[in-house]
Structures are given as C-alpha cells and as structure tokens.
Amino acid sequence: MIQNVIVMVNSRLQAIPTRKLIKSRKILLAIMFIPALLILIYGYFILFSELQNQLLKVMLPLIIIGGIFIPVLELGQINAELKRRKRV
C-alpha cells in the first residue's frame, strides 16, 4: 500500500514540466518564510508573556507541522525529482 502511494507521488511529479517544478520550489521556499516568522512571534509570546494562553501553546505545533514540516516534505520530493531529471 505504501509503495502505491510512493508511485502515485512520483508519477504526479514526473508529469510536471521542469520549469513548473522550479517555480513551485521557489514558491514553497517563500511560503515557508511566513510560518517561520509566526513561530518567532508565538515563541516570544509564550516565553516572555505573562498571558500563558493555552491557544498559543496549541497553535505553535500546528504552525510547525502545517507551515514548515509538510512543505519541507514536498520540497524534498521536488528536489529529488529535479536531481533525477539531471541524471537522466
């Protein structure tokens, strides 16, 4: 089952032209800047604020997972596909 998912992801990326992959890589890098900035802001409020709000403590992991971890995985797949195309 996992191999089927990997094949689907690889075939999805193989169908995209190289220029579009490079452009999407640049967009992902730019988009990842916003969650990184939010992590700094939320980290400041969690550490240095007397309002140790539970919402802030919940939002920080969500920002890390949704804003950085998932795009990094996608970025890794794009980079692997671009390297594969250079070798071929």
Short mmCIF file of N, CA and C in Angstrom, two decimals:
data_model
loop_
_atom_site.label_atom_id
_atom_site.label_comp_id
_atom_site.label_asym_id
_atom_site.label_seq_id
_atom_site.Cartn_x
_atom_site.Cartn_y
_atom_site.Cartn_z
N MET A 1 0.82 -1.19 0.00
CA MET A 1 0.00 0.00 0.00
C MET A 1 0.87 1.26 0.00
N ILE A 2 1.91 1.27 0.83
CA ILE A 2 2.79 2.43 0.88
C ILE A 2 3.50 2.61 -0.46
N GLN A 3 3.88 1.51 -1.09
CA GLN A 3 4.56 1.61 -2.39
C GLN A 3 3.64 2.21 -3.44
N ASN A 4 2.34 1.91 -3.35
CA ASN A 4 1.39 2.51 -4.29
C ASN A 4 1.33 4.01 -4.13
N VAL A 5 1.38 4.48 -2.87
CA VAL A 5 1.36 5.92 -2.62
C VAL A 5 2.62 6.57 -3.16
N ILE A 6 3.77 5.93 -2.95
CA ILE A 6 5.04 6.47 -3.44
C ILE A 6 5.02 6.54 -4.97
N VAL A 7 4.51 5.51 -5.61
CA VAL A 7 4.43 5.51 -7.07
C VAL A 7 3.51 6.63 -7.55
N MET A 8 2.39 6.86 -6.85
CA MET A 8 1.47 7.93 -7.24
C MET A 8 2.14 9.29 -7.12
N VAL A 9 2.88 9.51 -6.02
CA VAL A 9 3.57 10.79 -5.83
C VAL A 9 4.62 10.98 -6.89
N ASN A 10 5.42 9.95 -7.16
CA ASN A 10 6.47 10.06 -8.16
C ASN A 10 5.89 10.31 -9.55
N SER A 11 4.83 9.62 -9.91
CA SER A 11 4.25 9.81 -11.23
C SER A 11 3.60 11.18 -11.34
N ARG A 12 3.07 11.69 -10.22
CA ARG A 12 2.48 13.03 -10.23
C ARG A 12 3.57 14.07 -10.50
N LEU A 13 4.72 13.92 -9.86
CA LEU A 13 5.80 14.87 -10.07
C LEU A 13 6.44 14.70 -11.45
N GLN A 14 6.48 13.49 -11.96
CA GLN A 14 7.09 13.26 -13.26
C GLN A 14 6.27 13.88 -14.38
N ALA A 15 4.99 14.09 -14.14
CA ALA A 15 4.13 14.67 -15.17
C ALA A 15 4.26 16.19 -15.25
N ILE A 16 4.88 16.80 -14.26
CA ILE A 16 5.00 18.26 -14.22
C ILE A 16 6.27 18.68 -14.96
N PRO A 17 6.19 19.71 -15.81
CA PRO A 17 7.39 20.19 -16.51
C PRO A 17 8.44 20.74 -15.54
N THR A 18 9.70 20.73 -15.97
CA THR A 18 10.80 21.15 -15.11
C THR A 18 10.66 22.60 -14.69
N ARG A 19 10.30 23.48 -15.59
CA ARG A 19 10.16 24.90 -15.24
C ARG A 19 9.12 25.10 -14.14
N LYS A 20 8.04 24.36 -14.24
CA LYS A 20 6.98 24.50 -13.23
C LYS A 20 7.45 23.95 -11.88
N LEU A 21 8.25 22.89 -11.89
CA LEU A 21 8.81 22.36 -10.65
C LEU A 21 9.74 23.37 -9.99
N ILE A 22 10.57 24.02 -10.78
CA ILE A 22 11.49 25.01 -10.24
C ILE A 22 10.71 26.19 -9.66
N LYS A 23 9.67 26.61 -10.37
CA LYS A 23 8.84 27.72 -9.89
C LYS A 23 8.12 27.33 -8.60
N SER A 24 7.60 26.12 -8.52
CA SER A 24 6.90 25.69 -7.31
C SER A 24 7.86 25.56 -6.14
N ARG A 25 9.12 25.19 -6.41
CA ARG A 25 10.12 25.13 -5.35
C ARG A 25 10.39 26.51 -4.78
N LYS A 26 10.50 27.51 -5.65
CA LYS A 26 10.71 28.88 -5.19
C LYS A 26 9.52 29.39 -4.39
N ILE A 27 8.32 29.06 -4.84
CA ILE A 27 7.11 29.49 -4.13
C ILE A 27 7.05 28.83 -2.75
N LEU A 28 7.37 27.55 -2.66
CA LEU A 28 7.37 26.86 -1.37
C LEU A 28 8.36 27.49 -0.40
N LEU A 29 9.53 27.84 -0.90
CA LEU A 29 10.52 28.48 -0.04
C LEU A 29 10.02 29.83 0.47
N ALA A 30 9.35 30.58 -0.40
CA ALA A 30 8.80 31.88 0.02
C ALA A 30 7.66 31.70 1.01
N ILE A 31 6.82 30.71 0.79
CA ILE A 31 5.69 30.47 1.69
C ILE A 31 6.17 30.02 3.06
N MET A 32 7.25 29.27 3.12
CA MET A 32 7.76 28.78 4.40
C MET A 32 8.31 29.90 5.27
N PHE A 33 8.56 31.06 4.71
CA PHE A 33 9.05 32.19 5.50
C PHE A 33 7.98 32.68 6.47
N ILE A 34 6.72 32.67 6.06
CA ILE A 34 5.63 33.18 6.89
C ILE A 34 5.45 32.34 8.16
N PRO A 35 5.36 31.00 8.10
CA PRO A 35 5.26 30.24 9.35
C PRO A 35 6.48 30.39 10.24
N ALA A 36 7.66 30.53 9.64
CA ALA A 36 8.86 30.73 10.45
C ALA A 36 8.76 32.04 11.24
N LEU A 37 8.25 33.06 10.61
CA LEU A 37 8.04 34.34 11.29
C LEU A 37 6.98 34.20 12.38
N LEU A 38 5.91 33.48 12.08
CA LEU A 38 4.86 33.26 13.09
C LEU A 38 5.39 32.46 14.28
N ILE A 39 6.27 31.51 14.04
CA ILE A 39 6.85 30.74 15.14
C ILE A 39 7.66 31.66 16.05
N LEU A 40 8.42 32.57 15.46
CA LEU A 40 9.17 33.51 16.28
C LEU A 40 8.25 34.39 17.12
N ILE A 41 7.17 34.88 16.51
CA ILE A 41 6.23 35.74 17.24
C ILE A 41 5.54 34.95 18.35
N TYR A 42 5.01 33.77 18.02
CA TYR A 42 4.34 32.96 19.04
C TYR A 42 5.32 32.52 20.12
N GLY A 43 6.53 32.18 19.74
CA GLY A 43 7.53 31.80 20.73
C GLY A 43 7.82 32.93 21.70
N TYR A 44 7.88 34.14 21.19
CA TYR A 44 8.09 35.30 22.05
C TYR A 44 6.94 35.44 23.04
N PHE A 45 5.71 35.32 22.55
CA PHE A 45 4.56 35.47 23.44
C PHE A 45 4.48 34.35 24.46
N ILE A 46 4.83 33.14 24.06
CA ILE A 46 4.77 32.02 25.01
C ILE A 46 5.85 32.16 26.08
N LEU A 47 7.04 32.56 25.68
CA LEU A 47 8.15 32.62 26.63
C LEU A 47 8.13 33.88 27.49
N PHE A 48 7.83 35.02 26.90
CA PHE A 48 8.01 36.28 27.61
C PHE A 48 6.71 36.97 28.01
N SER A 49 5.60 36.37 27.75
CA SER A 49 4.33 36.98 28.11
C SER A 49 3.80 36.34 29.39
N GLU A 50 3.16 37.16 30.19
CA GLU A 50 2.54 36.63 31.40
C GLU A 50 1.23 35.94 31.07
N LEU A 51 0.72 36.19 29.89
CA LEU A 51 -0.50 35.54 29.44
C LEU A 51 -0.13 34.21 28.80
N GLN A 52 0.11 33.22 29.60
CA GLN A 52 0.47 31.90 29.08
C GLN A 52 -0.81 31.23 28.56
N ASN A 53 -1.29 31.75 27.48
CA ASN A 53 -2.57 31.33 26.91
C ASN A 53 -2.45 29.93 26.30
N GLN A 54 -3.46 29.12 26.55
CA GLN A 54 -3.46 27.76 26.00
C GLN A 54 -3.57 27.76 24.48
N LEU A 55 -4.25 28.76 23.93
CA LEU A 55 -4.38 28.83 22.48
C LEU A 55 -3.01 29.00 21.82
N LEU A 56 -2.16 29.81 22.42
CA LEU A 56 -0.81 29.99 21.87
C LEU A 56 -0.02 28.69 21.92
N LYS A 57 -0.19 27.94 23.00
CA LYS A 57 0.54 26.67 23.13
C LYS A 57 0.03 25.63 22.13
N VAL A 58 -1.23 25.72 21.74
CA VAL A 58 -1.79 24.79 20.77
C VAL A 58 -1.41 25.20 19.35
N MET A 59 -1.39 26.50 19.08
CA MET A 59 -1.12 26.98 17.73
C MET A 59 0.32 26.75 17.29
N LEU A 60 1.25 26.79 18.22
CA LEU A 60 2.66 26.63 17.86
C LEU A 60 2.94 25.30 17.16
N PRO A 61 2.53 24.15 17.71
CA PRO A 61 2.77 22.90 16.98
C PRO A 61 2.03 22.82 15.65
N LEU A 62 0.84 23.41 15.60
CA LEU A 62 0.09 23.39 14.34
C LEU A 62 0.82 24.18 13.26
N ILE A 63 1.39 25.30 13.64
CA ILE A 63 2.15 26.10 12.67
C ILE A 63 3.40 25.35 12.23
N ILE A 64 4.05 24.70 13.18
CA ILE A 64 5.27 23.96 12.83
C ILE A 64 4.95 22.81 11.88
N ILE A 65 3.90 22.06 12.19
CA ILE A 65 3.56 20.90 11.34
C ILE A 65 3.01 21.34 9.99
N GLY A 66 2.02 22.21 10.01
CA GLY A 66 1.35 22.60 8.77
C GLY A 66 2.11 23.58 7.93
N GLY A 67 2.88 24.45 8.57
CA GLY A 67 3.54 25.50 7.82
C GLY A 67 4.97 25.22 7.42
N ILE A 68 5.62 24.31 8.13
CA ILE A 68 7.02 24.04 7.82
C ILE A 68 7.26 22.58 7.48
N PHE A 69 6.79 21.66 8.30
CA PHE A 69 7.10 20.25 8.11
C PHE A 69 6.53 19.71 6.80
N ILE A 70 5.27 19.96 6.53
CA ILE A 70 4.64 19.45 5.30
C ILE A 70 5.26 20.08 4.05
N PRO A 71 5.47 21.42 4.00
CA PRO A 71 6.14 21.97 2.82
C PRO A 71 7.57 21.46 2.63
N VAL A 72 8.28 21.18 3.73
CA VAL A 72 9.64 20.64 3.60
C VAL A 72 9.60 19.25 2.97
N LEU A 73 8.61 18.44 3.33
CA LEU A 73 8.48 17.13 2.69
C LEU A 73 8.22 17.27 1.19
N GLU A 74 7.33 18.18 0.84
CA GLU A 74 7.03 18.41 -0.58
C GLU A 74 8.27 18.96 -1.30
N LEU A 75 8.99 19.84 -0.64
CA LEU A 75 10.20 20.41 -1.22
C LEU A 75 11.25 19.33 -1.46
N GLY A 76 11.36 18.39 -0.54
CA GLY A 76 12.28 17.27 -0.71
C GLY A 76 11.93 16.41 -1.91
N GLN A 77 10.64 16.18 -2.11
CA GLN A 77 10.21 15.39 -3.27
C GLN A 77 10.50 16.13 -4.57
N ILE A 78 10.28 17.44 -4.57
CA ILE A 78 10.56 18.23 -5.78
C ILE A 78 12.05 18.22 -6.08
N ASN A 79 12.88 18.41 -5.05
CA ASN A 79 14.33 18.40 -5.26
C ASN A 79 14.81 17.04 -5.76
N ALA A 80 14.25 15.96 -5.21
CA ALA A 80 14.63 14.62 -5.66
C ALA A 80 14.26 14.42 -7.13
N GLU A 81 13.10 14.90 -7.52
CA GLU A 81 12.67 14.76 -8.92
C GLU A 81 13.58 15.59 -9.84
N LEU A 82 13.95 16.79 -9.41
CA LEU A 82 14.84 17.62 -10.23
C LEU A 82 16.22 16.98 -10.36
N LYS A 83 16.73 16.39 -9.28
CA LYS A 83 18.02 15.69 -9.36
C LYS A 83 17.93 14.48 -10.28
N ARG A 84 16.81 13.76 -10.22
CA ARG A 84 16.63 12.60 -11.08
C ARG A 84 16.62 13.02 -12.54
N ARG A 85 16.00 14.16 -12.83
CA ARG A 85 15.95 14.64 -14.21
C ARG A 85 17.32 15.08 -14.71
N LYS A 86 18.16 15.60 -13.83
CA LYS A 86 19.51 16.00 -14.25
C LYS A 86 20.34 14.78 -14.60
N ARG A 87 20.15 13.67 -13.88
CA ARG A 87 20.91 12.45 -14.14
C ARG A 87 20.47 11.76 -15.41
N VAL A 88 19.20 11.88 -15.74
CA VAL A 88 18.66 11.15 -16.90
C VAL A 88 19.00 11.85 -18.19
#
